[in-house]
Amino acid sequence: MKLPQSALLERASFDTLLDALRRRGFKVVGPVIQDEAIVYDTVTASADLPVGWTDEQDGGHYRLKRRKDEALFGYAVGPHSWKKYLHPANLKLWDATRDAGAALRFEEGDTEKPPKLAFLGVRSCELRAIAIQDKVFMGSAFTDEHYRKRRERIFTIAVNCGTAGGTCFCVSMKTGPKVTGDVAFDLALTELLEESGHYFLITAGSEAGAEILKELPTRPATPEDLATADAVVDRTAQNMGREMPAEGLPKVLLENLEHPRWDDVAERCLSCANCTMACPTCFCTTVEDTTDLTGDHAERWRRWDSCFTLDFTYMHGGSVQQSARSRYRQWMTHKLATWHEQFGSSGCVGCGRCITWCPVGIDLTEEAAAICTVENSNTATNISEPASRDPSP
Amino acid sequence: MSSPPTKKRLAVWKFASCDGCQLSLLDCEDELLAVGEAIDIVNFPEATRYFEPGPYDLSLVEGSVTTPHDAERIQQVRRESKFLVTIGACATAGGIQALRNFRDADVAEMASVVYASPEYVSTLETSTAISDHVAVDFELRGCPINKKQLLEVILAFLHRRKPTVSHHSVCVECKLRGNVCVMTAHGTPCLGPVTHAGCGAICPAYDRGCYGCFGPMETPNTASLARQWKALGASDDEVKRAYRSFNGYAEAFRTESEKHE
């Protein structure tokens, strides 16, 4: 089969896509409005989507706003990310029972077959985030089976962004706003709101996607339609809310571990962990053991953890990262610098969640830019002479 | 195998408090019989007049020290207790009654306003946490405490392990349950980022800001949060009052509240 194939689907026929997915046994999850935000939850019809809504985003600020049109995908990403489906916040790993003969019996905790989910409305940055977590959980000999068995059953309907959020910076991270062929997806949509009508350009990214596309009441896309769709994404790319300094960032960060800016950010940082919980690539977990009153039954649960908690670096005698300064620096240098060494790419996809959902609006791009400023920036030579780290006599 | 060879002895003590925290033990309805199987409850006046003298393996202490008599009594409780665990905001931070600590007026004057016969009232100038008086082995936070956490502390004690009680922010609990941040998305001032987890983020789940019932989290940046509250339109007085409630005399909340007087 030749890929990609493109076709046009009228807004009025959008629900045929949901029907086709359901016929194949998929439960569709995607953007819906809950508690005055666009989150991910079950979508049963296109009317469940945030029709005619958009979001206003800034550091520590998120508000829903009405659009002048009836767009289905006219907003940026919200507080949830797809990791909540692929890498659950709470997961029972096993339970253990001690029987009358004092023998221990262990049972796997995560034995259920995960549901077949269709992710509707996955943005380019989010596809990249999923690809990063694929690498984290499945990229070595030690595969996380909990992740793998969920991931294998996902059908992905991506959306090219028609609206840039106030904290978006995918362009400078080279992760969007257009869905490109080097990341996996099944279908990709571009929403077109033209005088001639409201329709979607759909491109298949996989055989499974192409099969569904064939079933939909589409008409062929003309070169003009393709150009219109490209113009939508180009316009989004021109309107990024933020920009990350791109050139040599990992090197600059790692050469400036004693930069005074770390003290400034620590003064504002709440160590509340919101940034890491909202981040679509942060993957850290802790395990918690529970016992019952008899002591004959124990469970081990895995839950999301954060490098902003003291327990995260607790070892015998105390926590390694005591200060907010060291915790913020660890998070940012891992995300933007050492992630390259560990996983072969940046850990940041430019989605802006850490900026929007920081209660005090700390801006990752602003912090990175401040550390890159020439007047404060250390040189590599200074780093090899860590005089500033020596304790005062 | 199901119960230890000799049962440990549990005592529950009340100091200045509303009794809500010790009621959490009675509130463990489904587990209460099993608790009674696993441990001997030998002093729990809220539940029974039955009383056995010490020593005790585990004492749960509710309430703050507000009278000369209580200041002596807590010493006695400590002497008779192998492990002493304080439960609730009164015991861990002085409670709402610690608001008196902020007043310049002397306590006799306040008593004369409140009571018809203040001469019968013998009270201290301050309401203070149990840990200001004796060594405490573990502090369980909350106003009131979470009964599941109380069970966990008793279980951990029985099985000689560390209680699984997190000291990070309420924000983590919000994110784990998928709550939308009320501060960011609604502009509602919330104490969650500086507040100790444990309640399961109840208020934000119902569109309210956190009231700080569990007191300061492990590394509270109260000044930064106060600045954000003011950016959201809160007055100094509102910031002061927010920090100065059930846990107002916990150091991090107290010192920040004083900056907004």
CSV table of C-alpha atoms in Angstrom, one decimal, chain A residues 2-393:
chain,number,residue,atom,x,y,z
A,2,LYS,CA,1.2,3.4,-0.9
A,3,LEU,CA,1.5,5.9,2.0
A,4,PRO,CA,0.5,8.6,2.6
A,5,GLN,CA,-3.0,8.9,1.2
A,6,SER,CA,-5.0,12.1,1.7
A,7,ALA,CA,-8.7,12.9,1.4
A,8,LEU,CA,-11.2,15.4,2.6
A,9,LEU,CA,-13.9,14.7,5.2
A,10,GLU,CA,-16.7,17.2,5.8
A,11,ARG,CA,-17.3,18.3,9.4
A,12,ALA,CA,-20.8,17.0,9.1
A,13,SER,CA,-19.4,13.5,8.5
A,14,PHE,CA,-16.8,13.6,11.3
A,15,ASP,CA,-18.7,11.1,13.4
A,16,THR,CA,-18.2,8.4,10.7
A,17,LEU,CA,-14.6,8.4,11.8
A,18,LEU,CA,-15.6,7.7,15.4
A,19,ASP,CA,-18.0,5.0,14.2
A,20,ALA,CA,-15.3,3.3,12.1
A,21,LEU,CA,-13.0,3.2,15.2
A,22,ARG,CA,-15.8,1.8,17.4
A,23,ARG,CA,-16.5,-0.9,14.8
A,24,ARG,CA,-12.9,-2.1,15.3
A,25,GLY,CA,-13.4,-2.3,19.0
A,26,PHE,CA,-11.7,0.9,20.0
A,27,LYS,CA,-12.8,3.2,22.8
A,28,VAL,CA,-12.1,6.7,21.7
A,29,VAL,CA,-10.5,9.1,24.1
A,30,GLY,CA,-9.7,12.7,23.4
A,31,PRO,CA,-10.2,16.3,24.3
A,32,VAL,CA,-13.3,17.2,26.4
A,33,ILE,CA,-14.1,20.1,28.7
A,34,GLN,CA,-14.0,19.3,32.4
A,35,ASP,CA,-13.6,21.8,35.3
A,36,GLU,CA,-13.0,24.7,32.9
A,37,ALA,CA,-10.1,23.1,31.1
A,38,ILE,CA,-9.6,20.8,28.1
A,39,VAL,CA,-8.6,17.4,29.4
A,40,TYR,CA,-8.5,13.9,27.9
A,41,ASP,CA,-11.5,11.6,28.5
A,42,THR,CA,-14.0,9.5,26.7
A,43,VAL,CA,-15.4,10.8,23.4
A,44,THR,CA,-18.6,9.2,22.2
A,45,ALA,CA,-19.5,11.8,19.5
A,46,SER,CA,-17.9,14.9,17.9
A,47,ALA,CA,-20.3,17.0,20.0
A,48,ASP,CA,-18.3,15.9,23.1
A,49,LEU,CA,-15.3,17.7,21.8
A,50,PRO,CA,-14.6,21.4,22.9
A,51,VAL,CA,-16.5,22.7,19.8
A,52,GLY,CA,-15.9,26.4,19.4
A,53,TRP,CA,-13.6,26.7,22.3
A,54,THR,CA,-10.0,27.7,22.6
A,55,ASP,CA,-7.6,28.3,25.5
A,56,GLU,CA,-5.6,31.3,26.6
A,57,GLN,CA,-2.3,30.2,28.1
A,58,ASP,CA,0.6,32.0,29.9
A,59,GLY,CA,2.9,31.2,32.8
A,60,GLY,CA,0.7,29.9,35.6
A,61,HIS,CA,-2.4,30.9,33.6
A,62,TYR,CA,-5.0,28.9,31.7
A,63,ARG,CA,-8.5,30.1,30.7
A,64,LEU,CA,-11.1,28.8,28.2
A,65,LYS,CA,-12.3,31.3,25.7
A,66,ARG,CA,-15.0,31.1,23.0
A,67,ARG,CA,-13.8,31.1,19.4
A,68,LYS,CA,-15.7,32.9,16.6
A,69,ASP,CA,-16.1,29.6,14.8
A,70,GLU,CA,-17.1,26.0,15.5
A,71,ALA,CA,-13.7,24.5,15.3
A,72,LEU,CA,-13.3,21.0,16.9
A,73,PHE,CA,-9.6,21.3,17.6
A,74,GLY,CA,-9.0,25.1,17.9
A,75,TYR,CA,-6.9,25.0,21.0
A,76,ALA,CA,-3.5,23.9,22.3
A,77,VAL,CA,-2.7,21.1,24.8
A,78,GLY,CA,-4.3,21.1,28.3
A,79,PRO,CA,-3.3,19.8,31.7
A,80,HIS,CA,-3.5,16.1,30.9
A,81,SER,CA,-1.2,14.2,28.6
A,82,TRP,CA,-1.6,10.8,27.0
A,83,LYS,CA,0.9,9.3,29.5
A,84,LYS,CA,-2.1,8.9,31.9
A,85,TYR,CA,-3.3,6.1,29.6
A,86,LEU,CA,0.1,4.6,28.7
A,87,HIS,CA,1.9,5.0,32.0
A,88,PRO,CA,-0.9,5.0,34.7
A,89,ALA,CA,-0.4,7.3,37.7
A,90,ASN,CA,-1.2,4.4,40.1
A,91,LEU,CA,-0.5,0.8,39.3
A,92,LYS,CA,-0.6,-2.4,41.5
A,93,LEU,CA,2.6,-4.3,40.7
A,94,TRP,CA,1.9,-7.4,42.8
A,95,ASP,CA,0.3,-8.7,45.9
A,96,ALA,CA,1.7,-11.3,48.3
A,97,THR,CA,-0.2,-13.6,50.7
A,98,ARG,CA,1.2,-15.7,53.5
A,99,ASP,CA,-0.7,-18.9,53.8
A,100,ALA,CA,-1.2,-21.1,56.9
A,101,GLY,CA,2.1,-22.9,56.3
A,102,ALA,CA,3.9,-19.5,56.3
A,103,ALA,CA,4.7,-19.9,52.6
A,104,LEU,CA,4.5,-16.7,50.5
A,105,ARG,CA,2.4,-16.6,47.4
A,106,PHE,CA,2.9,-13.7,44.9
A,107,GLU,CA,0.4,-12.6,42.3
A,108,GLU,CA,1.0,-10.2,39.5
A,109,GLY,CA,-1.0,-7.0,40.0
A,110,ASP,CA,-1.4,-5.7,36.4
A,111,THR,CA,-2.8,-8.8,34.7
A,112,GLU,CA,-5.8,-7.3,32.9
A,113,LYS,CA,-5.7,-6.9,29.2
A,114,PRO,CA,-5.7,-3.1,28.6
A,115,PRO,CA,-8.5,-1.6,26.5
A,116,LYS,CA,-8.0,-0.8,22.8
A,117,LEU,CA,-7.9,2.9,22.9
A,118,ALA,CA,-8.0,5.4,20.0
A,119,PHE,CA,-6.3,8.6,20.9
A,120,LEU,CA,-8.1,11.4,19.1
A,121,GLY,CA,-6.4,14.8,18.7
A,122,VAL,CA,-2.8,13.9,19.4
A,123,ARG,CA,-0.6,16.9,18.6
A,124,SER,CA,2.8,16.7,16.9
A,125,CYS,CA,4.6,17.5,20.2
A,126,GLU,CA,2.6,14.8,21.9
A,127,LEU,CA,3.5,12.2,19.2
A,128,ARG,CA,7.1,13.1,20.0
A,129,ALA,CA,6.5,12.8,23.7
A,130,ILE,CA,5.0,9.3,23.2
A,131,ALA,CA,8.0,8.4,21.0
A,132,ILE,CA,10.3,9.5,23.8
A,133,GLN,CA,8.4,7.4,26.4
A,134,ASP,CA,8.5,4.5,23.9
A,135,LYS,CA,12.3,4.8,24.0
A,136,VAL,CA,12.4,5.1,27.8
A,137,PHE,CA,10.1,2.1,28.5
A,138,MET,CA,10.8,-0.1,25.4
A,139,GLY,CA,14.1,1.1,24.0
A,140,SER,CA,16.4,-1.2,25.8
A,141,ALA,CA,16.6,-4.9,26.8
A,142,PHE,CA,14.6,-4.0,29.9
A,143,THR,CA,11.1,-3.4,28.6
A,144,ASP,CA,8.4,-2.0,30.9
A,145,GLU,CA,5.7,-4.6,30.2
A,146,HIS,CA,3.0,-2.4,31.7
A,147,TYR,CA,3.7,0.3,29.2
A,148,ARG,CA,4.2,-2.1,26.3
A,149,LYS,CA,1.0,-3.9,26.6
A,150,ARG,CA,-1.0,-0.6,26.7
A,151,ARG,CA,1.1,1.0,23.9
A,152,GLU,CA,0.6,-1.9,21.5
A,153,ARG,CA,-3.2,-1.4,21.5
A,154,ILE,CA,-3.3,2.3,20.7
A,155,PHE,CA,-4.6,3.8,17.5
A,156,THR,CA,-3.5,7.4,17.0
A,157,ILE,CA,-5.4,10.1,15.3
A,158,ALA,CA,-3.0,13.1,15.2
A,159,VAL,CA,-4.0,16.7,14.6
A,160,ASN,CA,-1.9,19.3,12.9
A,161,CYS,CA,-2.2,22.4,15.1
A,162,GLY,CA,-4.3,25.2,13.8
A,163,THR,CA,-3.8,27.4,16.9
A,164,ALA,CA,-0.6,28.0,18.8
A,165,GLY,CA,-0.9,28.2,22.5
A,166,GLY,CA,0.6,31.0,24.5
A,167,THR,CA,3.3,28.8,26.0
A,168,CYS,CA,3.9,26.6,22.9
A,169,PHE,CA,7.5,26.4,21.6
A,170,CYS,CA,7.5,23.3,19.4
A,171,VAL,CA,9.0,25.2,16.5
A,172,SER,CA,12.3,25.8,18.3
A,173,MET,CA,12.3,22.2,19.6
A,174,LYS,CA,11.7,21.0,16.0
A,175,THR,CA,8.8,18.9,17.3
A,176,GLY,CA,5.8,20.6,15.5
A,177,PRO,CA,3.3,22.0,14.8
A,178,LYS,CA,3.1,19.7,11.7
A,179,VAL,CA,2.9,16.0,12.1
A,180,THR,CA,5.7,14.5,10.1
A,181,GLY,CA,6.4,11.0,8.8
A,182,ASP,CA,9.3,10.3,11.1
A,183,VAL,CA,7.0,9.6,14.1
A,184,ALA,CA,4.4,6.9,14.3
A,185,PHE,CA,0.7,7.8,13.8
A,186,ASP,CA,-2.3,6.1,12.1
A,187,LEU,CA,-4.2,9.1,10.8
A,188,ALA,CA,-3.4,12.8,10.8
A,189,LEU,CA,-6.0,15.5,10.5
A,190,THR,CA,-5.8,19.2,9.5
A,191,GLU,CA,-8.9,21.2,10.3
A,192,LEU,CA,-9.8,23.6,7.5
A,193,LEU,CA,-12.2,26.4,8.3
A,194,GLU,CA,-12.7,28.0,5.0
A,195,GLU,CA,-15.4,30.1,3.4
A,196,SER,CA,-16.1,27.1,1.2
A,197,GLY,CA,-16.8,25.0,4.3
A,198,HIS,CA,-15.6,23.2,7.4
A,199,TYR,CA,-13.7,20.1,6.6
A,200,PHE,CA,-10.7,18.0,7.5
A,201,LEU,CA,-7.8,16.9,5.4
A,202,ILE,CA,-7.0,13.4,6.5
A,203,THR,CA,-3.7,11.6,5.8
A,204,ALA,CA,-3.0,8.0,6.6
A,205,GLY,CA,0.2,7.2,8.4
A,206,SER,CA,-0.2,3.5,8.7
A,207,GLU,CA,-1.9,0.6,6.9
A,208,ALA,CA,-4.5,0.5,9.7
A,209,GLY,CA,-5.1,4.2,9.2
A,210,ALA,CA,-5.4,3.8,5.4
A,211,GLU,CA,-8.0,1.1,5.8
A,212,ILE,CA,-10.2,3.3,8.0
A,213,LEU,CA,-9.7,6.3,5.6
A,214,LYS,CA,-11.1,4.1,2.8
A,215,GLU,CA,-14.3,3.6,4.7
A,216,LEU,CA,-15.0,7.3,5.3
A,217,PRO,CA,-17.3,9.4,3.0
A,218,THR,CA,-14.4,11.5,1.8
A,219,ARG,CA,-13.6,13.2,-1.5
A,220,PRO,CA,-10.1,13.4,-3.0
A,221,ALA,CA,-7.9,16.2,-1.9
A,222,THR,CA,-6.7,18.6,-4.6
A,223,PRO,CA,-3.3,20.2,-4.6
A,224,GLU,CA,-5.0,23.4,-3.6
A,225,ASP,CA,-6.5,21.6,-0.5
A,226,LEU,CA,-3.0,20.4,0.4
A,227,ALA,CA,-1.7,24.0,0.1
A,228,THR,CA,-4.5,25.3,2.3
A,229,ALA,CA,-3.7,22.7,4.9
A,230,ASP,CA,0.0,23.6,4.8
A,231,ALA,CA,-0.9,27.3,5.2
A,232,VAL,CA,-2.8,26.5,8.4
A,233,VAL,CA,0.2,24.8,10.0
A,234,ASP,CA,2.6,27.5,8.7
A,235,ARG,CA,0.4,30.2,10.3
A,236,THR,CA,0.6,28.3,13.6
A,237,ALA,CA,4.3,28.0,13.3
A,238,GLN,CA,4.5,31.8,12.9
A,239,ASN,CA,2.6,32.3,16.2
A,240,MET,CA,4.5,30.4,18.8
A,241,GLY,CA,4.0,31.8,22.3
A,242,ARG,CA,7.6,31.0,23.4
A,243,GLU,CA,11.0,30.1,22.0
A,244,MET,CA,13.7,27.9,23.4
A,245,PRO,CA,17.3,28.9,22.7
A,246,ALA,CA,18.3,26.2,20.4
A,247,GLU,CA,22.0,26.3,19.6
A,248,GLY,CA,24.3,24.3,21.9
A,249,LEU,CA,21.8,24.4,24.8
A,250,PRO,CA,22.9,21.1,26.5
A,251,LYS,CA,26.5,22.3,26.6
A,252,VAL,CA,25.7,25.8,27.9
A,253,LEU,CA,23.5,24.4,30.7
A,254,LEU,CA,26.1,21.8,31.8
A,255,GLU,CA,28.8,24.5,31.7
A,256,ASN,CA,26.8,26.8,33.9
A,257,LEU,CA,25.9,24.6,36.9
A,258,GLU,CA,26.9,27.5,39.3
A,259,HIS,CA,25.1,30.2,37.3
A,260,PRO,CA,23.4,32.7,39.7
A,261,ARG,CA,20.1,32.2,37.8
A,262,TRP,CA,19.6,28.9,39.6
A,263,ASP,CA,19.3,30.9,42.8
A,264,ASP,CA,16.8,33.2,41.3
A,265,VAL,CA,14.6,30.4,40.1
A,266,ALA,CA,14.9,28.5,43.4
A,267,GLU,CA,13.6,31.6,45.1
A,268,ARG,CA,10.4,31.3,43.1
A,269,CYS,CA,10.1,27.5,42.7
A,270,LEU,CA,7.6,25.9,45.0
A,271,SER,CA,9.0,22.4,44.6
A,272,CYS,CA,5.3,21.4,44.3
A,273,ALA,CA,6.1,19.0,41.4
A,274,ASN,CA,3.4,20.2,39.1
A,275,CYS,CA,5.8,20.7,36.2
A,276,THR,CA,6.9,17.1,36.3
A,277,MET,CA,3.4,15.7,36.7
A,278,ALA,CA,2.1,17.7,33.7
A,279,CYS,CA,5.2,16.9,31.5
A,280,PRO,CA,4.3,14.3,28.9
A,281,THR,CA,7.8,12.8,29.0
A,282,CYS,CA,8.6,12.8,32.7
A,283,PHE,CA,8.4,9.1,33.7
A,284,CYS,CA,9.7,8.7,37.2
A,285,THR,CA,7.8,6.5,39.7
A,286,THR,CA,8.2,5.3,43.2
A,287,VAL,CA,6.9,2.2,44.8
A,288,GLU,CA,4.8,2.0,48.0
A,289,ASP,CA,4.3,-1.1,50.0
A,290,THR,CA,1.1,-1.7,52.0
A,291,THR,CA,0.3,-4.4,54.5
A,292,ASP,CA,-3.0,-5.4,56.2
A,293,LEU,CA,-3.6,-5.6,59.9
A,294,THR,CA,-2.8,-9.3,60.1
A,295,GLY,CA,0.5,-9.0,58.2
A,296,ASP,CA,-0.6,-11.9,56.0
A,297,HIS,CA,-1.2,-9.7,52.9
A,298,ALA,CA,1.0,-7.1,51.3
A,299,GLU,CA,0.7,-5.1,48.1
A,300,ARG,CA,3.2,-3.1,46.1
A,301,TRP,CA,2.0,-0.1,44.1
A,302,ARG,CA,3.8,2.0,41.7
A,303,ARG,CA,2.9,5.7,41.4
A,304,TRP,CA,4.2,8.8,39.6
A,305,ASP,CA,6.9,10.5,41.5
A,306,SER,CA,8.8,13.7,41.0
A,307,CYS,CA,12.4,14.8,41.3
A,308,PHE,CA,11.0,17.8,43.2
A,309,THR,CA,10.2,15.8,46.3
A,310,LEU,CA,12.7,15.1,49.1
A,311,ASP,CA,12.0,11.4,49.1
A,312,PHE,CA,13.0,11.2,45.5
A,313,THR,CA,16.7,11.3,46.4
A,314,TYR,CA,16.4,9.9,49.8
A,315,MET,CA,19.3,7.6,50.7
A,316,HIS,CA,20.6,6.3,53.9
A,317,GLY,CA,21.2,9.5,56.0
A,318,GLY,CA,19.0,11.9,54.1
A,319,SER,CA,18.1,13.4,50.7
A,320,VAL,CA,20.8,14.2,48.2
A,321,GLN,CA,18.9,17.2,46.7
A,322,GLN,CA,18.0,19.3,49.7
A,323,SER,CA,17.5,22.7,48.1
A,324,ALA,CA,15.0,23.8,45.5
A,325,ARG,CA,18.0,25.1,43.6
A,326,SER,CA,19.5,21.6,43.2
A,327,ARG,CA,16.2,20.0,42.4
A,328,TYR,CA,15.2,22.5,39.7
A,329,ARG,CA,18.7,22.3,38.2
A,330,GLN,CA,18.6,18.5,38.2
A,331,TRP,CA,15.2,18.5,36.4
A,332,MET,CA,16.1,21.2,33.8
A,333,THR,CA,19.5,19.8,33.0
A,334,HIS,CA,18.1,16.3,32.7
A,335,LYS,CA,15.2,17.4,30.5
A,336,LEU,CA,17.3,19.7,28.2
A,337,ALA,CA,20.8,18.3,28.4
A,338,THR,CA,21.7,14.9,29.8
A,339,TRP,CA,18.6,13.4,28.3
A,340,HIS,CA,20.5,13.6,25.0
A,341,GLU,CA,23.2,11.3,26.4
A,342,GLN,CA,20.7,9.0,27.9
A,343,PHE,CA,18.0,8.7,25.2
A,344,GLY,CA,19.4,10.4,22.1
A,345,SER,CA,17.2,13.4,22.1
A,346,SER,CA,16.0,16.3,24.2
A,347,GLY,CA,13.5,15.3,26.9
A,348,CYS,CA,11.5,18.4,26.0
A,349,VAL,CA,8.9,18.6,23.2
A,350,GLY,CA,8.0,22.2,23.6
A,351,CYS,CA,4.4,21.6,24.6
A,352,GLY,CA,4.5,24.4,27.3
A,353,ARG,CA,2.7,22.4,30.0
A,354,CYS,CA,5.4,23.0,32.6
A,355,ILE,CA,5.0,26.8,32.0
A,356,THR,CA,1.2,27.0,32.1
A,357,TRP,CA,0.7,24.6,35.0
A,358,CYS,CA,3.5,26.0,37.2
A,359,PRO,CA,1.4,27.8,39.9
A,360,VAL,CA,3.9,30.7,39.9
A,361,GLY,CA,4.5,30.6,36.2
A,362,ILE,CA,8.2,29.7,36.0
A,363,ASP,CA,9.1,29.6,32.4
A,364,LEU,CA,11.5,27.0,31.2
A,365,THR,CA,12.4,28.9,28.0
A,366,GLU,CA,13.0,32.1,30.0
A,367,GLU,CA,15.2,30.2,32.5
A,368,ALA,CA,17.2,28.6,29.7
A,369,ALA,CA,17.6,31.9,27.9
A,370,ALA,CA,18.8,33.6,31.2
A,371,ILE,CA,21.4,30.9,31.6
A,372,CYS,CA,22.5,31.4,28.0
A,373,THR,CA,23.1,35.1,28.4
A,374,VAL,CA,26.7,35.9,27.6
A,375,GLU,CA,27.3,38.3,30.5
A,376,ASN,CA,26.5,35.8,33.2
A,377,SER,CA,27.5,32.7,31.5
A,378,ASN,CA,30.5,30.7,32.6
A,379,THR,CA,33.0,29.3,30.2
A,380,ALA,CA,34.1,25.7,30.0
A,381,THR,CA,37.4,26.7,31.6
A,382,ASN,CA,35.6,28.0,34.7
A,383,ILE,CA,33.8,24.8,35.1
A,384,SER,CA,37.0,22.7,35.2
A,385,GLU,CA,38.0,24.8,38.1
A,386,PRO,CA,35.2,24.5,40.6
A,387,ALA,CA,36.5,27.1,42.9
A,388,SER,CA,33.1,28.5,43.7
A,389,ARG,CA,32.0,25.1,45.1
A,390,ASP,CA,34.8,25.0,47.7
A,391,PRO,CA,33.4,25.6,51.2
A,392,SER,CA,34.6,28.8,52.7
A,393,PRO,CA,37.3,28.3,55.3
